[in-house]
Short mmCIF file of C-alpha atoms in Angstrom, two decimals:
data_model
loop_
_atom_site.label_atom_id
_atom_site.label_comp_id
_atom_site.label_asym_id
_atom_site.label_seq_id
_atom_site.Cartn_x
_atom_site.Cartn_y
_atom_site.Cartn_z
CA MET A 246 -96.36 13.26 -38.25
CA ASN A 247 -96.89 14.22 -34.59
CA VAL A 248 -98.99 17.12 -33.40
CA LEU A 249 -96.06 19.48 -32.86
CA SER A 250 -94.58 18.73 -36.30
CA ARG A 251 -97.92 19.39 -37.97
CA ALA A 252 -98.20 22.73 -36.23
CA LYS A 253 -94.78 23.82 -37.47
CA ALA A 254 -95.33 22.43 -40.97
CA ALA A 255 -98.69 24.16 -41.26
CA CYS A 256 -97.13 27.50 -40.34
CA MET A 257 -94.33 27.03 -42.85
CA CYS A 258 -96.87 26.45 -45.60
CA LEU A 259 -98.94 29.43 -44.37
CA CYS A 260 -101.83 27.03 -43.88
CA LEU A 261 -103.39 28.05 -40.58
CA ALA A 262 -101.60 25.80 -38.20
CA SER A 263 -101.37 23.62 -35.09
CA MET A 264 -103.34 20.52 -34.56
CA PRO A 265 -104.83 18.37 -31.84
CA VAL A 266 -104.95 14.59 -32.20
CA PHE A 267 -108.30 13.05 -31.25
CA ALA A 268 -109.24 9.59 -30.05
CA ALA A 269 -112.74 8.64 -31.17
CA GLY A 270 -115.33 9.96 -28.75
CA ARG A 271 -112.75 11.09 -26.21
CA GLN A 272 -110.84 14.16 -25.13
CA PRO A 273 -107.83 15.14 -27.27
CA VAL A 274 -104.85 12.87 -26.67
CA SER A 275 -102.48 15.75 -27.23
CA GLU A 276 -102.66 19.30 -28.46
CA ALA A 277 -100.18 21.83 -29.81
CA SER A 278 -100.93 25.47 -29.19
CA MET A 279 -99.39 28.85 -28.60
CA LEU A 280 -100.23 31.58 -26.11
CA VAL A 281 -100.11 35.05 -27.64
CA LYS A 282 -99.89 37.89 -25.11
CA GLY A 283 -100.59 41.56 -25.56
CA SER A 284 -103.03 44.32 -24.66
CA ILE A 285 -106.38 45.51 -25.96
CA VAL A 286 -108.21 48.83 -25.73
CA ILE A 287 -112.00 48.61 -25.64
CA GLY A 288 -114.26 51.59 -26.22
CA PRO A 289 -117.35 52.42 -24.12
CA ASP A 290 -119.46 50.92 -26.93
CA GLY A 291 -117.71 47.57 -26.47
CA LYS A 292 -115.85 47.69 -29.78
CA VAL A 293 -112.09 47.19 -30.08
CA VAL A 294 -110.28 50.51 -30.44
CA SER A 295 -106.80 49.00 -30.79
CA TYR A 296 -104.66 46.07 -29.71
CA THR A 297 -100.99 45.14 -29.54
CA VAL A 298 -99.14 41.82 -29.56
CA ASP A 299 -96.12 41.42 -27.29
CA ARG A 300 -92.87 40.74 -29.13
CA PRO A 301 -94.52 40.10 -32.52
CA GLU A 302 -91.16 39.16 -34.04
CA ARG A 303 -91.30 35.94 -31.97
CA ILE A 304 -94.73 34.92 -33.30
CA PRO A 305 -95.08 32.92 -36.57
CA PRO A 306 -96.74 34.95 -39.36
CA ALA A 307 -99.63 32.47 -39.64
CA VAL A 308 -100.45 32.98 -35.96
CA ILE A 309 -100.29 36.76 -36.34
CA ASP A 310 -102.73 36.44 -39.25
CA VAL A 311 -105.22 34.56 -37.07
CA VAL A 312 -105.04 37.31 -34.45
CA LYS A 313 -105.52 40.01 -37.11
CA THR A 314 -108.49 38.18 -38.58
CA ASN A 315 -110.38 37.89 -35.30
CA VAL A 316 -109.45 40.41 -32.60
CA PRO A 317 -110.55 43.65 -34.39
CA HIS A 318 -114.06 42.19 -34.78
CA TRP A 319 -114.61 41.27 -31.15
CA VAL A 320 -117.36 43.08 -29.23
CA PHE A 321 -117.42 43.28 -25.43
CA GLU A 322 -120.03 43.97 -22.78
CA PHE A 323 -119.48 45.84 -19.51
CA ASP A 324 -121.19 45.00 -16.24
CA ASP A 325 -121.16 48.69 -15.33
CA GLN A 326 -121.22 51.82 -17.45
CA VAL A 327 -117.87 53.25 -18.60
CA ALA A 328 -117.19 56.66 -20.09
CA GLU A 329 -113.61 56.18 -21.29
CA PRO A 330 -111.81 53.44 -23.24
CA VAL A 331 -110.58 50.57 -21.06
CA LYS A 332 -107.19 48.94 -21.46
CA GLU A 333 -106.88 45.23 -20.63
CA THR A 334 -104.05 42.75 -20.64
CA MET A 335 -104.84 40.05 -23.20
CA SER A 336 -103.82 36.41 -23.51
CA ILE A 337 -105.01 34.34 -26.49
CA ARG A 338 -104.62 30.57 -26.88
CA VAL A 339 -104.34 29.60 -30.54
CA VAL A 340 -104.76 25.88 -31.24
CA ALA A 341 -105.29 23.69 -34.28
CA ARG A 342 -108.00 21.78 -35.99
CA ALA A 343 -107.04 18.92 -38.29
CA ILE A 344 -107.82 19.17 -42.00
CA ASP A 345 -106.17 15.90 -43.05
CA GLU A 346 -103.12 13.80 -42.12
CA THR A 347 -100.64 16.56 -42.97
CA HIS A 348 -102.57 19.84 -42.81
CA ALA A 349 -104.21 21.83 -40.07
CA ARG A 350 -105.64 25.29 -39.50
CA LEU A 351 -105.34 27.63 -36.57
CA ILE A 352 -108.27 28.88 -34.54
CA VAL A 353 -108.60 31.11 -31.50
CA ALA A 354 -109.72 28.62 -28.84
CA GLY A 355 -109.61 30.81 -25.75
CA ALA A 356 -108.89 34.31 -24.49
CA SER A 357 -108.43 35.86 -21.06
CA PHE A 358 -108.42 39.51 -20.04
CA ALA A 359 -107.19 41.30 -16.94
CA ASP A 360 -106.67 44.83 -15.66
CA GLY A 361 -104.12 46.43 -17.95
CA SER A 362 -103.05 49.22 -15.61
CA GLY A 363 -101.72 46.96 -12.88
CA GLU A 364 -102.65 49.67 -10.37
CA SER A 365 -106.41 50.02 -10.70
CA THR A 366 -108.26 49.98 -7.37
CA ARG A 367 -111.29 48.57 -9.19
CA TYR A 368 -109.67 45.13 -9.48
CA ILE A 369 -108.11 42.60 -7.15
CA HIS A 370 -104.30 42.31 -7.14
CA ARG A 371 -101.69 39.98 -5.72
CA LYS A 372 -100.23 41.00 -2.37
CA ALA A 373 -98.12 38.02 -1.28
CA THR A 374 -97.91 34.71 -3.15
CA THR A 375 -95.34 32.26 -1.79
CA PRO A 376 -93.89 29.67 -4.22
CA VAL A 377 -95.78 26.39 -4.48
CA ARG A 378 -93.80 23.27 -3.56
CA TYR A 379 -93.33 20.64 -6.27
CA PRO A 380 -95.33 17.53 -5.23
CA ARG A 381 -93.38 14.40 -4.35
CA ILE A 382 -94.87 11.91 -6.85
CA SER A 383 -94.62 14.19 -9.87
CA LEU A 384 -91.13 15.33 -8.89
CA ALA A 385 -89.87 11.74 -8.53
CA ASP A 386 -91.23 10.80 -11.97
CA ARG A 387 -90.20 14.14 -13.53
CA VAL A 388 -93.72 15.02 -14.61
CA SER A 389 -94.53 18.65 -15.41
CA GLY A 390 -97.73 20.52 -16.13
CA THR A 391 -99.90 23.54 -15.39
CA VAL A 392 -102.80 23.75 -12.96
CA TYR A 393 -105.48 26.39 -13.58
CA LEU A 394 -107.04 27.39 -10.28
CA LEU A 395 -110.31 29.09 -9.44
CA LEU A 396 -109.99 31.00 -6.16
CA GLN A 397 -112.57 32.70 -3.98
CA ILE A 398 -111.00 35.63 -2.14
CA GLY A 399 -112.55 37.06 1.03
CA GLN A 400 -112.65 40.64 2.22
CA ASP A 401 -109.49 40.04 4.28
CA GLY A 402 -107.61 39.15 1.09
CA HIS A 403 -107.18 35.47 2.00
CA VAL A 404 -108.21 32.46 -0.09
CA GLN A 405 -111.55 31.11 1.14
CA GLN A 406 -111.91 28.31 -1.40
CA ALA A 407 -109.70 26.89 -4.13
CA PHE A 408 -110.54 24.52 -6.96
CA ALA A 409 -108.47 23.06 -9.83
CA GLU A 410 -110.53 23.70 -12.96
CA GLN A 411 -108.04 22.17 -15.39
CA VAL A 412 -104.67 20.38 -15.34
CA ASN A 413 -102.59 20.18 -18.54
CA LEU A 414 -99.77 17.62 -18.48
CA ARG A 415 -96.68 17.68 -20.67
CA GLN A 416 -96.10 13.93 -20.56
CA TYR A 417 -97.95 11.23 -22.50
CA LEU A 418 -98.72 8.27 -20.27
CA ALA A 419 -101.45 5.73 -19.60
CA GLN A 420 -104.76 7.30 -18.59
CA THR A 421 -104.56 5.94 -15.04
CA ARG A 422 -101.10 7.47 -14.57
CA ASN A 423 -102.30 10.78 -15.99
CA GLU A 424 -105.05 10.89 -13.37
CA ILE A 425 -102.52 10.27 -10.61
CA TYR A 426 -100.20 13.05 -11.76
CA ALA A 427 -103.04 15.50 -12.45
CA HIS A 428 -104.37 14.93 -8.93
CA ASP A 429 -100.86 15.25 -7.46
CA LEU A 430 -100.22 18.60 -9.16
CA ALA A 431 -103.72 19.91 -8.41
CA GLU A 432 -103.48 19.09 -4.69
CA ALA A 433 -100.06 20.77 -4.46
CA ALA A 434 -101.34 23.90 -6.20
CA ILE A 435 -104.39 24.14 -3.92
CA GLU A 436 -102.27 23.56 -0.80
CA GLY A 437 -99.86 26.26 -1.93
CA THR A 438 -102.57 28.93 -2.01
CA LYS A 439 -103.31 28.69 1.73
CA ASN A 440 -100.82 31.43 2.59
CA TRP A 441 -101.49 33.63 -0.43
CA THR A 442 -102.97 37.06 0.13
CA PHE A 443 -104.54 39.58 -2.24
CA GLU A 444 -105.48 43.25 -2.23
CA PRO A 445 -109.28 43.48 -2.77
CA PRO A 446 -110.76 46.25 -4.91
CA SER A 447 -111.47 49.44 -2.99
CA THR A 448 -113.42 51.33 -5.67
CA GLY A 449 -115.93 50.44 -8.34
CA PRO A 450 -119.12 48.36 -8.28
CA SER A 451 -117.50 45.23 -6.80
CA ALA A 452 -115.69 46.98 -3.91
CA LYS A 453 -118.43 46.12 -1.41
CA ASP A 454 -118.76 42.47 -2.44
CA ASN A 455 -118.29 39.84 0.25
CA SER A 456 -115.86 37.89 -1.95
CA TRP A 457 -114.32 37.79 -5.42
CA LEU A 458 -113.53 35.04 -7.93
CA ILE A 459 -110.21 34.92 -9.74
CA ARG A 460 -108.38 32.50 -12.02
CA VAL A 461 -104.62 31.95 -11.75
CA PRO A 462 -102.27 29.41 -13.36
CA VAL A 463 -99.70 27.46 -11.31
CA ASP A 464 -96.90 26.04 -13.44
CA PHE A 465 -94.79 23.03 -12.47
CA THR A 466 -91.71 22.81 -14.69
CA LEU A 467 -88.44 20.99 -14.09
CA HIS A 468 -85.14 22.52 -15.25
CA GLU A 469 -81.62 21.17 -15.18
CA MET A 470 -79.52 22.53 -12.34
CA GLY A 471 -77.55 25.61 -13.36
CA THR A 472 -79.57 26.29 -16.52
CA PRO A 473 -81.80 29.36 -16.91
CA ASP A 474 -85.54 29.05 -17.44
CA PRO A 475 -86.17 28.85 -21.20
CA ASP A 476 -88.11 31.66 -22.84
CA ALA A 477 -90.88 29.69 -24.55
CA TYR A 478 -92.83 32.69 -25.83
CA GLY A 479 -93.61 32.29 -29.53
CA LYS A 480 -92.92 28.55 -29.46
CA TRP A 481 -95.38 25.71 -29.85
CA ASP A 482 -96.36 23.93 -26.67
CA GLU A 483 -97.39 20.28 -26.87
CA TYR A 484 -99.33 18.87 -23.95
CA MET A 485 -102.32 16.77 -22.90
CA PRO A 486 -105.25 19.13 -22.23
CA GLY A 487 -107.18 18.19 -19.12
CA VAL A 488 -110.94 18.06 -18.87
CA VAL A 489 -112.39 21.32 -17.52
CA GLN A 490 -114.04 20.71 -14.15
CA LYS A 491 -116.77 22.87 -12.59
CA ALA A 492 -116.37 23.99 -8.99
CA PRO A 493 -119.35 22.65 -7.01
CA TRP A 494 -119.62 25.87 -5.00
CA ILE A 495 -120.20 28.10 -8.05
CA GLY A 496 -123.84 28.98 -8.60
CA ASN A 497 -123.56 31.24 -11.64
CA ARG A 498 -122.01 29.08 -14.39
CA ARG A 499 -121.75 32.08 -16.73
CA LEU A 500 -119.04 33.50 -14.49
CA VAL A 501 -116.77 30.50 -15.09
CA SER A 502 -117.44 29.93 -18.77
CA GLY A 503 -114.57 29.97 -21.22
CA ARG A 504 -111.29 28.14 -21.35
CA PRO A 505 -109.20 28.36 -18.13
CA ASP A 506 -105.96 27.46 -19.92
CA SER A 507 -106.01 30.63 -22.02
CA LEU A 508 -104.34 32.33 -19.04
CA ALA A 509 -100.67 33.14 -19.51
CA GLN A 510 -98.21 32.52 -16.68
CA SER A 511 -98.29 35.16 -13.91
CA MET A 512 -101.66 36.42 -15.19
CA LEU A 513 -104.60 36.95 -12.83
CA GLU A 514 -108.14 37.12 -14.19
CA GLN A 515 -110.93 38.50 -12.02
CA LEU A 516 -114.29 37.03 -12.99
CA GLY A 517 -117.54 38.99 -13.06
CA THR A 518 -115.85 42.39 -13.30
CA GLY A 519 -114.70 44.41 -16.27
CA PRO A 520 -115.42 43.72 -19.94
CA HIS A 521 -116.38 40.26 -21.12
CA LEU A 522 -116.55 39.02 -24.69
CA ALA A 523 -120.03 39.05 -26.23
CA THR A 524 -119.11 37.64 -29.65
CA SER A 525 -117.42 34.47 -30.86
CA LEU A 526 -113.67 34.12 -30.33
CA ASP A 527 -113.08 32.83 -33.84
CA SER A 528 -114.89 33.81 -37.03
CA ASN A 529 -113.99 30.58 -38.88
#
């Protein structure tokens, strides 16, 4: 039974689902997971006041149960004092851990948070982001994947430095070929950010910083001509998770901890500002 089938079967049996396949002593060969999007309200004391899940009717009940089990018990810390509850956009990556050959259980493996207002002057926002060109090698071989970028944004709103922290591929090929495609997609994503611009924060404790760090995903997906983009929300995604790389120009490793691929498409996460999780993602 492949990883995607196990994920679906586990949900059907209400056994917490989705499962990665491991090669001894190596990174997972493939992984099935689901991104659950929503919002979360955090009180000044760091405790969760409330949360919502986007389009819950699309999410399998077993996945909803995992969210219910964990999210209400999260506790956050703020870098600066807040007097009112803070609303954040939330993206949770739920993946599997194998129990045996046919069973698996779901865990919360990653979570990302971003300004929930979309208008706050305390956070950085997109200003102009031109589409990234599909790289030649990956396009010719019809390889798709997602690149998770770490960007340093200067006071003029331009990208000063860009680094590919993680590349997840949706094809299963020899390791040497995977490295070629991962490099191809990463280079294209980095090149594509050269003309991007952002609106820096104008209020709050980080407004006078010299630069800001953000994470953004860049997705490379091929579709048949004339067909609409599929709505994959609430569906299992099977892929080869890439090794998380550390940008050599980052001094504070705490800023870039966590799982980059918990970011949902079109999401922007500013690092070092706003609430950050102080407790474990998963209680299991």
